[in-house]
Short mmCIF file of C-alpha atoms and ligand atoms in Angstrom, two decimals:
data_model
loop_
_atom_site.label_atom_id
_atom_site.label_comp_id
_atom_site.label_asym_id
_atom_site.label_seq_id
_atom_site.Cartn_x
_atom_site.Cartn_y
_atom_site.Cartn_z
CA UNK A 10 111.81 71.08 -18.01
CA UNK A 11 112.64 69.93 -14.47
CA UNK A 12 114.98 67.82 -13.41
CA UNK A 13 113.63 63.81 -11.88
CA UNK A 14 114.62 64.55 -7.98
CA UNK A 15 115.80 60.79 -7.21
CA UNK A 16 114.43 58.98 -4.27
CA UNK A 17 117.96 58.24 -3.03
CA UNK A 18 121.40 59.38 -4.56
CA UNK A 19 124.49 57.98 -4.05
CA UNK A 20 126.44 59.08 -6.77
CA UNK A 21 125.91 62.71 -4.98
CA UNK A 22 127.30 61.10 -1.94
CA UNK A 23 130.15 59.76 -3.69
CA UNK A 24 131.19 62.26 -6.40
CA UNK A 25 133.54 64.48 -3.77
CA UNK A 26 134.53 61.63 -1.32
CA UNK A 27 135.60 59.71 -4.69
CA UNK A 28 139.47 59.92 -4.64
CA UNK A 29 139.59 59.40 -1.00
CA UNK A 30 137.63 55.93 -1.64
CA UNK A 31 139.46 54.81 -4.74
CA UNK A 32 142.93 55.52 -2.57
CA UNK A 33 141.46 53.61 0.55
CA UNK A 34 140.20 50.88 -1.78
CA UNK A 35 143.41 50.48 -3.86
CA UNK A 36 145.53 49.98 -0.41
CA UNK A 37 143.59 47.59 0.30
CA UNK A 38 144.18 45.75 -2.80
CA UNK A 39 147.67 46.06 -2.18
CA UNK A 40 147.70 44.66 1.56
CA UNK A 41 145.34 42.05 0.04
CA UNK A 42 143.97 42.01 3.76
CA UNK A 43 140.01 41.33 2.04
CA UNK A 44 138.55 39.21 4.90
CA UNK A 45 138.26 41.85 8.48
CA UNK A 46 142.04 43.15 8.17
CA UNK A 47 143.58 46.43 9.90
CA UNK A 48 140.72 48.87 7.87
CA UNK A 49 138.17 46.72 9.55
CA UNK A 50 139.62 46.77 13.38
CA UNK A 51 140.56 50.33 12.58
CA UNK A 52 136.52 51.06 11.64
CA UNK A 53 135.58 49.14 14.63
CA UNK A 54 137.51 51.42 17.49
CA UNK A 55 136.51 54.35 15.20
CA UNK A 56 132.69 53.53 15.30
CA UNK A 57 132.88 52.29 18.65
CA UNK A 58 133.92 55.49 20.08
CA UNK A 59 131.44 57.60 17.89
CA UNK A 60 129.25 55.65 19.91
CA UNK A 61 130.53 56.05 22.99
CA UNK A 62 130.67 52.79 23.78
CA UNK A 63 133.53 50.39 24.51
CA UNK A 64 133.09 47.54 21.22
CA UNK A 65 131.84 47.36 18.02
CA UNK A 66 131.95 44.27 15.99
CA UNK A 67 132.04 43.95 12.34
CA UNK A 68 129.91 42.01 10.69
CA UNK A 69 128.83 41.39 7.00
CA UNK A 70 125.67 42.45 7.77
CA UNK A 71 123.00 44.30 9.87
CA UNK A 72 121.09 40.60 9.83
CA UNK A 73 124.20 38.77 10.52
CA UNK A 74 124.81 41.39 13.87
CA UNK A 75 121.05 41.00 14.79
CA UNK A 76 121.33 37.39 14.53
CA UNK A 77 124.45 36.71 16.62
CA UNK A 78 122.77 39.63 19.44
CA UNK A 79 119.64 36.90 19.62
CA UNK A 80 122.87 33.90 20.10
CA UNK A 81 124.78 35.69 22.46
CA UNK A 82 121.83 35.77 25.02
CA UNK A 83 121.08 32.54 24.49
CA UNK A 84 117.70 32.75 22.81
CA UNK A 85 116.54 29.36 21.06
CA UNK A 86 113.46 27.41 20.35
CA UNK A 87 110.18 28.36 22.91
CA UNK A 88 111.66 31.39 23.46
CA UNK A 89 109.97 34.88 23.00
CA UNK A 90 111.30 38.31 21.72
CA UNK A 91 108.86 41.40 21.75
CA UNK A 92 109.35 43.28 19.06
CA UNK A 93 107.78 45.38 16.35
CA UNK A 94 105.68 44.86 13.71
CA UNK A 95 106.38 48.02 11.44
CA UNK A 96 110.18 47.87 10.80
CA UNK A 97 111.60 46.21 7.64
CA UNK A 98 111.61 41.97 8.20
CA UNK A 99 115.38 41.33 9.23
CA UNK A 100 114.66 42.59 12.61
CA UNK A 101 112.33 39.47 13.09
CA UNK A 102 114.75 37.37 10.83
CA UNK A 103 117.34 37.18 14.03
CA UNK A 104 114.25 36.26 16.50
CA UNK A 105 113.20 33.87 13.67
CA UNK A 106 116.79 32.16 12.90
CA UNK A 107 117.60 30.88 16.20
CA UNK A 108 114.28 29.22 16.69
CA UNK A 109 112.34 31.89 19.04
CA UNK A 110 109.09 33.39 18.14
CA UNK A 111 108.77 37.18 17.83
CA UNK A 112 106.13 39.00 19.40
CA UNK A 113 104.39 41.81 18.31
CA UNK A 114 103.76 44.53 20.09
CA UNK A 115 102.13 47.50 18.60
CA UNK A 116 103.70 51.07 17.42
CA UNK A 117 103.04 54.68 18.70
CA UNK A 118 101.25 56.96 16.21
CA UNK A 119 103.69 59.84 16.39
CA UNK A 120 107.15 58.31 16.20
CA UNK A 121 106.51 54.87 14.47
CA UNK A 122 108.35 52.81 17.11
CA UNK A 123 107.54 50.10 19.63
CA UNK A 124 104.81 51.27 22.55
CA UNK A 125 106.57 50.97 25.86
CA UNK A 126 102.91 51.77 26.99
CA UNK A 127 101.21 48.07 25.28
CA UNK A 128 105.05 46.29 26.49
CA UNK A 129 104.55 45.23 29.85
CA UNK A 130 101.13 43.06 29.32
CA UNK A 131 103.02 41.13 26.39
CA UNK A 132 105.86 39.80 28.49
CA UNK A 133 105.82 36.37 29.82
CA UNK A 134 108.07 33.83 31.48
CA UNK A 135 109.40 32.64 27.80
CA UNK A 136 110.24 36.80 27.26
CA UNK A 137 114.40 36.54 26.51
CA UNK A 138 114.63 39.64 25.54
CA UNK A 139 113.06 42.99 24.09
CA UNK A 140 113.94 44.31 20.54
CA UNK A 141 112.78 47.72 19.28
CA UNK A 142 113.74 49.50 16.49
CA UNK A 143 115.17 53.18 16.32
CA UNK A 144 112.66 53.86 13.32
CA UNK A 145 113.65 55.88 10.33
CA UNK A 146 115.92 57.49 12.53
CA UNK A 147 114.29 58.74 15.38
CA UNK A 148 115.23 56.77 18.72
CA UNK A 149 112.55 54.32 20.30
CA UNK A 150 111.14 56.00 24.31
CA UNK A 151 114.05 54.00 25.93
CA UNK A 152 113.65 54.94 29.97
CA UNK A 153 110.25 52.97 29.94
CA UNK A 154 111.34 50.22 27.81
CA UNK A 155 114.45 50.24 30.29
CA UNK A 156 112.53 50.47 33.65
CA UNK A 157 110.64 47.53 32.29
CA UNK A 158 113.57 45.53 31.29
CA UNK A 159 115.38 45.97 34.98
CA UNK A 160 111.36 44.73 36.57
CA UNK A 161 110.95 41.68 34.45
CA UNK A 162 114.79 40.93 33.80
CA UNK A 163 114.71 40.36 29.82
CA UNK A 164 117.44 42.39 28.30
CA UNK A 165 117.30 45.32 25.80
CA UNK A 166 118.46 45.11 21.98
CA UNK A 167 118.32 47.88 20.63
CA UNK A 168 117.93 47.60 16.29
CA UNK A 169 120.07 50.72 15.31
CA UNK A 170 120.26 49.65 11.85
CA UNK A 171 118.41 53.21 10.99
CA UNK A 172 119.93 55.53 13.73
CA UNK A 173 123.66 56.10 13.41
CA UNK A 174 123.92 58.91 15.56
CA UNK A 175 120.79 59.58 16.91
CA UNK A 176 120.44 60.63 20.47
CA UNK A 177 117.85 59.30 23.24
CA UNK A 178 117.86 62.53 25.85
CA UNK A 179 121.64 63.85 24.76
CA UNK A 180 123.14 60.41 24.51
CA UNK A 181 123.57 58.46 21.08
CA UNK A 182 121.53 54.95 20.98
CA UNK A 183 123.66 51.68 20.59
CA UNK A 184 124.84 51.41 24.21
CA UNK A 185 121.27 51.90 26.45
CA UNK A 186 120.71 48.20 26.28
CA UNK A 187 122.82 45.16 26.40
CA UNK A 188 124.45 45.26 22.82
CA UNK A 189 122.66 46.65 19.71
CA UNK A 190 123.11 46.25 15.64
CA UNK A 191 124.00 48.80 13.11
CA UNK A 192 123.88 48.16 8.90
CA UNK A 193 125.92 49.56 6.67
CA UNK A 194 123.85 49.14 3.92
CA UNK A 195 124.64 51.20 1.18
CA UNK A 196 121.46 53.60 1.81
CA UNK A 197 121.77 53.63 4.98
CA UNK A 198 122.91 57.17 6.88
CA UNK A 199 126.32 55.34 7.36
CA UNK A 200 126.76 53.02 4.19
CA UNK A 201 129.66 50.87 2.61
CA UNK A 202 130.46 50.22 -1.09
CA UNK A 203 128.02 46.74 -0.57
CA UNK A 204 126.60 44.96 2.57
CA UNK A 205 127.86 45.79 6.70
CA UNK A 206 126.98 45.48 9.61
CA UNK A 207 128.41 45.90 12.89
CA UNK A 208 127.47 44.56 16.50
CA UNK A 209 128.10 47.66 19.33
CA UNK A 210 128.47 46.62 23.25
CA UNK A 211 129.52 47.54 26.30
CA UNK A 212 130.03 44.06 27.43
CA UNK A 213 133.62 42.33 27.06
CA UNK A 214 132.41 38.67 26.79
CA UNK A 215 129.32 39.85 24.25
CA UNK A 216 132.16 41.17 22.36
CA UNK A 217 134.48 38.46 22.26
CA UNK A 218 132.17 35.99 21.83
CA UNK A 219 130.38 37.92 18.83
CA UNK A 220 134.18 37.93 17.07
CA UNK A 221 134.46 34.02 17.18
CA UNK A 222 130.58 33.37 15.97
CA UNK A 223 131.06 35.44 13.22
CA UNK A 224 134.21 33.74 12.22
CA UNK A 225 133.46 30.25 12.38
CA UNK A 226 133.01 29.99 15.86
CA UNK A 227 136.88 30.16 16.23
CA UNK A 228 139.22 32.74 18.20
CA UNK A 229 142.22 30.23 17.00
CA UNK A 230 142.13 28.97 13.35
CA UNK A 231 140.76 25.59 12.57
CA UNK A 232 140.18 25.13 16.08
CA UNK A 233 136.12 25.75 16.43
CA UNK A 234 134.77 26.10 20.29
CA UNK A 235 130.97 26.10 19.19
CA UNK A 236 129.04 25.65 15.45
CA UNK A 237 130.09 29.31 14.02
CA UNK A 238 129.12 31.31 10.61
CA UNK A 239 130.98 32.77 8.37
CA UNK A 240 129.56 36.71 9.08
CA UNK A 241 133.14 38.52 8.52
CA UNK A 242 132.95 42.31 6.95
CA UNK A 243 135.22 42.64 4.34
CA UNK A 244 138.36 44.34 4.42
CA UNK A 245 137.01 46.75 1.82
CA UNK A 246 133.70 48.04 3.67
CA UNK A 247 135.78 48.70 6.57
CA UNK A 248 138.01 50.46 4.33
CA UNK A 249 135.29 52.97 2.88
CA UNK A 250 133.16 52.85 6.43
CA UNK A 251 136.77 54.66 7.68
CA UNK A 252 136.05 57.01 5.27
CA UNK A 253 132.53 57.94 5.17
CA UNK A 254 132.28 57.96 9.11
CA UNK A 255 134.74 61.16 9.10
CA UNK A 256 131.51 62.63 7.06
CA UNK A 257 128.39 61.07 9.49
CA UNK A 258 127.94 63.99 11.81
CA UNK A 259 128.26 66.73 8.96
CA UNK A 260 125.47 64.38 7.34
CA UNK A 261 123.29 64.30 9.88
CA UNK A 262 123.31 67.98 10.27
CA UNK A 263 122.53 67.73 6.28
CA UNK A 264 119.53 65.51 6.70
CA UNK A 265 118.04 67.98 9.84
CA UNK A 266 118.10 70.82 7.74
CA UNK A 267 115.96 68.99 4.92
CA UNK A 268 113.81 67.65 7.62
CA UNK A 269 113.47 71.59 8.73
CA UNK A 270 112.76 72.71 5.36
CA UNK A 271 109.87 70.00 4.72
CA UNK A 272 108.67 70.82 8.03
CA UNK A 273 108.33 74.57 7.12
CA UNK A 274 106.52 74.40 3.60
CA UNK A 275 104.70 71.08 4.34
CA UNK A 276 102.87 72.68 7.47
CA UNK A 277 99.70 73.78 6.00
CA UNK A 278 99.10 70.62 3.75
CA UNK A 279 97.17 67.77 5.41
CA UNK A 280 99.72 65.61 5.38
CA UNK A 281 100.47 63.88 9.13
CA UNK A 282 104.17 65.26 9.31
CA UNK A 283 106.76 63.55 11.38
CA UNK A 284 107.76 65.02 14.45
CA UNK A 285 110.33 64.32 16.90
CA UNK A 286 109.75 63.26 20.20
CA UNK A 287 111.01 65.69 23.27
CA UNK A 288 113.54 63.31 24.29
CA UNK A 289 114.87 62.79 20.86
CA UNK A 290 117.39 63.79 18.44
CA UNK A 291 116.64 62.09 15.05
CA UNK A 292 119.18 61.41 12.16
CA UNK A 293 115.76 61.22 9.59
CA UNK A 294 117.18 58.23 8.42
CA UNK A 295 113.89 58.52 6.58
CA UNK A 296 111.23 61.40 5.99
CA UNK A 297 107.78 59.80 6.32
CA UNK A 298 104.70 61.45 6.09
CA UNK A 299 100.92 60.31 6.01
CA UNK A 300 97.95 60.64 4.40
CA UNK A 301 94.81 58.14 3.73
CA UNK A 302 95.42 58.83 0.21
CA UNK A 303 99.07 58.11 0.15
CA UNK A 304 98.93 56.00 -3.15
CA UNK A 305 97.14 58.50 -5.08
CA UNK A 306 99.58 60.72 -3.86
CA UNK A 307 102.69 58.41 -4.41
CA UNK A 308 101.58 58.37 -8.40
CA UNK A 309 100.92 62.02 -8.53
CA UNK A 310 104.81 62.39 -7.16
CA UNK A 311 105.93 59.71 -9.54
CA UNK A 312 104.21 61.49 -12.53
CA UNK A 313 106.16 64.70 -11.69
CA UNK A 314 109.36 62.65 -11.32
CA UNK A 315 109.99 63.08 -8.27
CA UNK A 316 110.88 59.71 -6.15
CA UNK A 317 109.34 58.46 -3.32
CA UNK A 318 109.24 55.16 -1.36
CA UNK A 319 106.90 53.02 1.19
CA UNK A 320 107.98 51.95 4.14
CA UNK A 321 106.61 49.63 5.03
CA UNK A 322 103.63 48.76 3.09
CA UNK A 323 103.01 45.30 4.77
CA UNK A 324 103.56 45.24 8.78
CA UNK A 325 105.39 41.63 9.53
CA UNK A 326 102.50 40.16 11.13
CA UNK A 327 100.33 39.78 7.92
CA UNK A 328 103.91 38.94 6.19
CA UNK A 329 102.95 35.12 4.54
CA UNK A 330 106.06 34.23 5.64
CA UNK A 331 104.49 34.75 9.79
CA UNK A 332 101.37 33.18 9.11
CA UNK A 333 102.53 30.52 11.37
CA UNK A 334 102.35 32.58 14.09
CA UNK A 335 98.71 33.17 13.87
CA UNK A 336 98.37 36.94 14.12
CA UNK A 337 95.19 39.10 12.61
CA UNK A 338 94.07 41.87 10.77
CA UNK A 339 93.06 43.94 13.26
CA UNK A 340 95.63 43.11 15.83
CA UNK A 341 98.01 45.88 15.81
CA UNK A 342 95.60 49.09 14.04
CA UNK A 343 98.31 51.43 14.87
CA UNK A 344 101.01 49.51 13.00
CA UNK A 345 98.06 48.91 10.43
CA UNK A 346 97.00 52.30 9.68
CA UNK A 347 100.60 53.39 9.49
CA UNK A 348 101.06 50.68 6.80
CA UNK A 349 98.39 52.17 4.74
CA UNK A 350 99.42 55.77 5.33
CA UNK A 351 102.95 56.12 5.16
CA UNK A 352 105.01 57.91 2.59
CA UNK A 353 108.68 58.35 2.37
CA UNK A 354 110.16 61.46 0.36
CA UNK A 355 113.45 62.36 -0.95
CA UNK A 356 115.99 62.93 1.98
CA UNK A 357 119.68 63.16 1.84
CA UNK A 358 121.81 65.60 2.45
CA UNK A 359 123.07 66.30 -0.88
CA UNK A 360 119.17 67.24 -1.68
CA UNK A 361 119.36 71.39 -2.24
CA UNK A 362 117.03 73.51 -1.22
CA UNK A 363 115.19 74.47 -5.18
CA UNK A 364 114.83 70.60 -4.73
CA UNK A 365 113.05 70.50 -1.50
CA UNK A 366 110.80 73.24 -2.86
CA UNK A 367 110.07 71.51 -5.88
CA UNK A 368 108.51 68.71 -3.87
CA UNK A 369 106.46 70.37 -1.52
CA UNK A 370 105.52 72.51 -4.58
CA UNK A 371 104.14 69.07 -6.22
CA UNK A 372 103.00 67.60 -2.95
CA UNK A 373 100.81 71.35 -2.52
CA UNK A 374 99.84 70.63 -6.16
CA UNK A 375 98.13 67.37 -5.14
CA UNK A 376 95.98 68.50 -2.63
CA UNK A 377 94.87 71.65 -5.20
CA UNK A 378 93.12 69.58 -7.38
C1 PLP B 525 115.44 48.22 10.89
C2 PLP B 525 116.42 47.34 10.19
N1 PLP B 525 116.88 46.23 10.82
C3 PLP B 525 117.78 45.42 10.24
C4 PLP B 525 118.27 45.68 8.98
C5 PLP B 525 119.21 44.70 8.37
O1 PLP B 525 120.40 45.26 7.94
P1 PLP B 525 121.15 44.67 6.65
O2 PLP B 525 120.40 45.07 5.44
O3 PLP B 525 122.51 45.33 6.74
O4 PLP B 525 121.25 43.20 6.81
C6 PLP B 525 117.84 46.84 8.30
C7 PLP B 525 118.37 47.24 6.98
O5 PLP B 525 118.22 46.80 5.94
C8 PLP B 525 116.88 47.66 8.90
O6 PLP B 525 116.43 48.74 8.28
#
């Protein structure tokens, strides 16, 4: 009888990292520092440097990072933020919760992220700033997205909350555009023991100010120099983020070699595989493929126990919650069809290789019959 092969698996994750976490964890219960702390500035210059860049900010949250990227340039009501439709809904949420209005711009077919190709004609004099997402992993084409950002003079924020690690032409992403957020969710590549986020920049007064917004707009208690949230990480995330971040690029290398192994018995299927672009260096946050019959698929997978996800089965501009901003059926087909198509399968690195067989085995089965 074989074993379910989970979608995701943390307890894997954990099991041998376990003492190190409860001993990080209990230290922190005996500094009682629970609200940012030493762990959490510790984390920061730790994560800042794997992304070579100068600050990273802790937040409770990838939202909570995104949000205060959209406040630090000063983005409000009848601004405009192009963006992408296929990504999951908090990368809109930040555009959304300071009053601007996001605007779509449709994906490319091969890597899932923004179009630098469709960016140009969206911009207008209400543009404050460009947002793509680093997909599933796999880095957005930057140098276009850049070149267009130095013309028309809104900046770049990057959405990293997939792509710890991955590299845009030899150079991790985080730092190619004025600031950028990461989550620490706990499925993400990098993930704490609950919710994270961090903020990463290369800019002094981004940084500074980011640290007073997320603490009650205040660099000097109970004094408050503008309306602030309460977007702290706890001392605890930081604690385990210490941790897990000693493990990231091991990881990574972990994910790459599933994404290999699907690659190399998923070939001759016809299943649309994902491939990376030449100028990029994915962590495979996610491993989506496509098909037009990805839900009979999906069912056949879940019948045979093995897990499998969609993401994302509803691009944001048919979300109810955007039908204010009047989009379409129809407007973005590439975002659309991707929708419709896309399939995400079992990928960690703790996945071993009889398990990797066993679902391109099943997925093989499916297009038998
Ligand atoms: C692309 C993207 N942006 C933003 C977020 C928001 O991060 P969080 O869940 O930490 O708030 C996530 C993760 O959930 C995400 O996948």
């Amino acid at each position: 009888m074989n074993q379910p092969i989970p979608y995701l698996d943390l307890a894997a994750q954990l099991r041998p990292l376990r003492k190190e976490i409860d001993a990080v964890i209990a230290k922190t219960l005996d500094n009682c520092s629970f609200c940012l702390g030493p762990d959490v500035i510790q984390f920061e210059n730790d994560f800042a440097r794997h992304c070579g860049a100068q600050y990273a900010v802790g937040f409770n949250s990838g939202t909570s990072a995104l949000h205060v990227a959209m406040l630090l340039l000063n983005i409000g009501p009848g601004d405009e933020v192009i963006t992408t439709p296929h990504t999951f809904v908090a990368t809109s949420w930040a555009i959304s919760y300071v009053g601007a209005r996001p605007v779509y711009v449709d994906i490319d077919d091969q890597t899932f992220t923004l179009d630098p190709k469709l960016v140009e004609r969206a911009i207008t004099p209400r543009t404050k700033a460009i947002m793509p997402v680093h997909l599933y992993g796999h880095p957005v084409d930057l140098e276009p997205l850049m070149e267009i950002c130095r013309k028309h003079k809104p900046p770049l924020v990057e959405d990293a909350a997939q792509a710890h690690g991955a590299k845009y032409r030899g150079k991790i992403v985080g730092t190619f555009g004025a600031m950028s957020g990461f989550s620490f969710y706990p499925g993400k590549n990098l993930g704490a023991c609950g919710e994270g986020g961090a903020l990463v920049t290369n800019n002094e007064a981004y940084a500074a100010r980011a640290r007073s917004l997320r603490e009650h707009g205040s660099t000097q208690r109970y004094f408050h120099d503008e309306v602030g949230f309460n977007y702290r990480m706890e001392g605890i995330q930081g604690a385990v983020l210490g941790v897990k971040l000693r493990h990231l690029d091991k990881w990574t290398q972990g994910r790459r070699r599933v994404a290999q192994r699907y690659h190399e018995l998923l070939a001759g299927t016809p299943l649309q595989l994902p491939r990376e672009a030449d100028y990029a260096e994915s962590v495979y946050h996610l491993y989506v493929v496509r098909h037009p019959r990805r839900d009979d698929l999906k069912k056949h997978l879940e019948s045979h126990k093995v897990g499998c996800a969609l993401h994302y089965p509803l691009p944001l501009h048919l979300q109810k919650c955007y039908a204010s901003l009047g989009y379409h059926a129809g407007d973005f087909p590439v975002a659309e069809k991707a929708a419709r198509e896309c399939l995400s399968l079992p990928i960690y690195p703790e996945l071993t290789d009889e398990q990797i067989q066993r679902v391109a085995e099943v997925i093989k089965d499916f297009f038998k019959a």
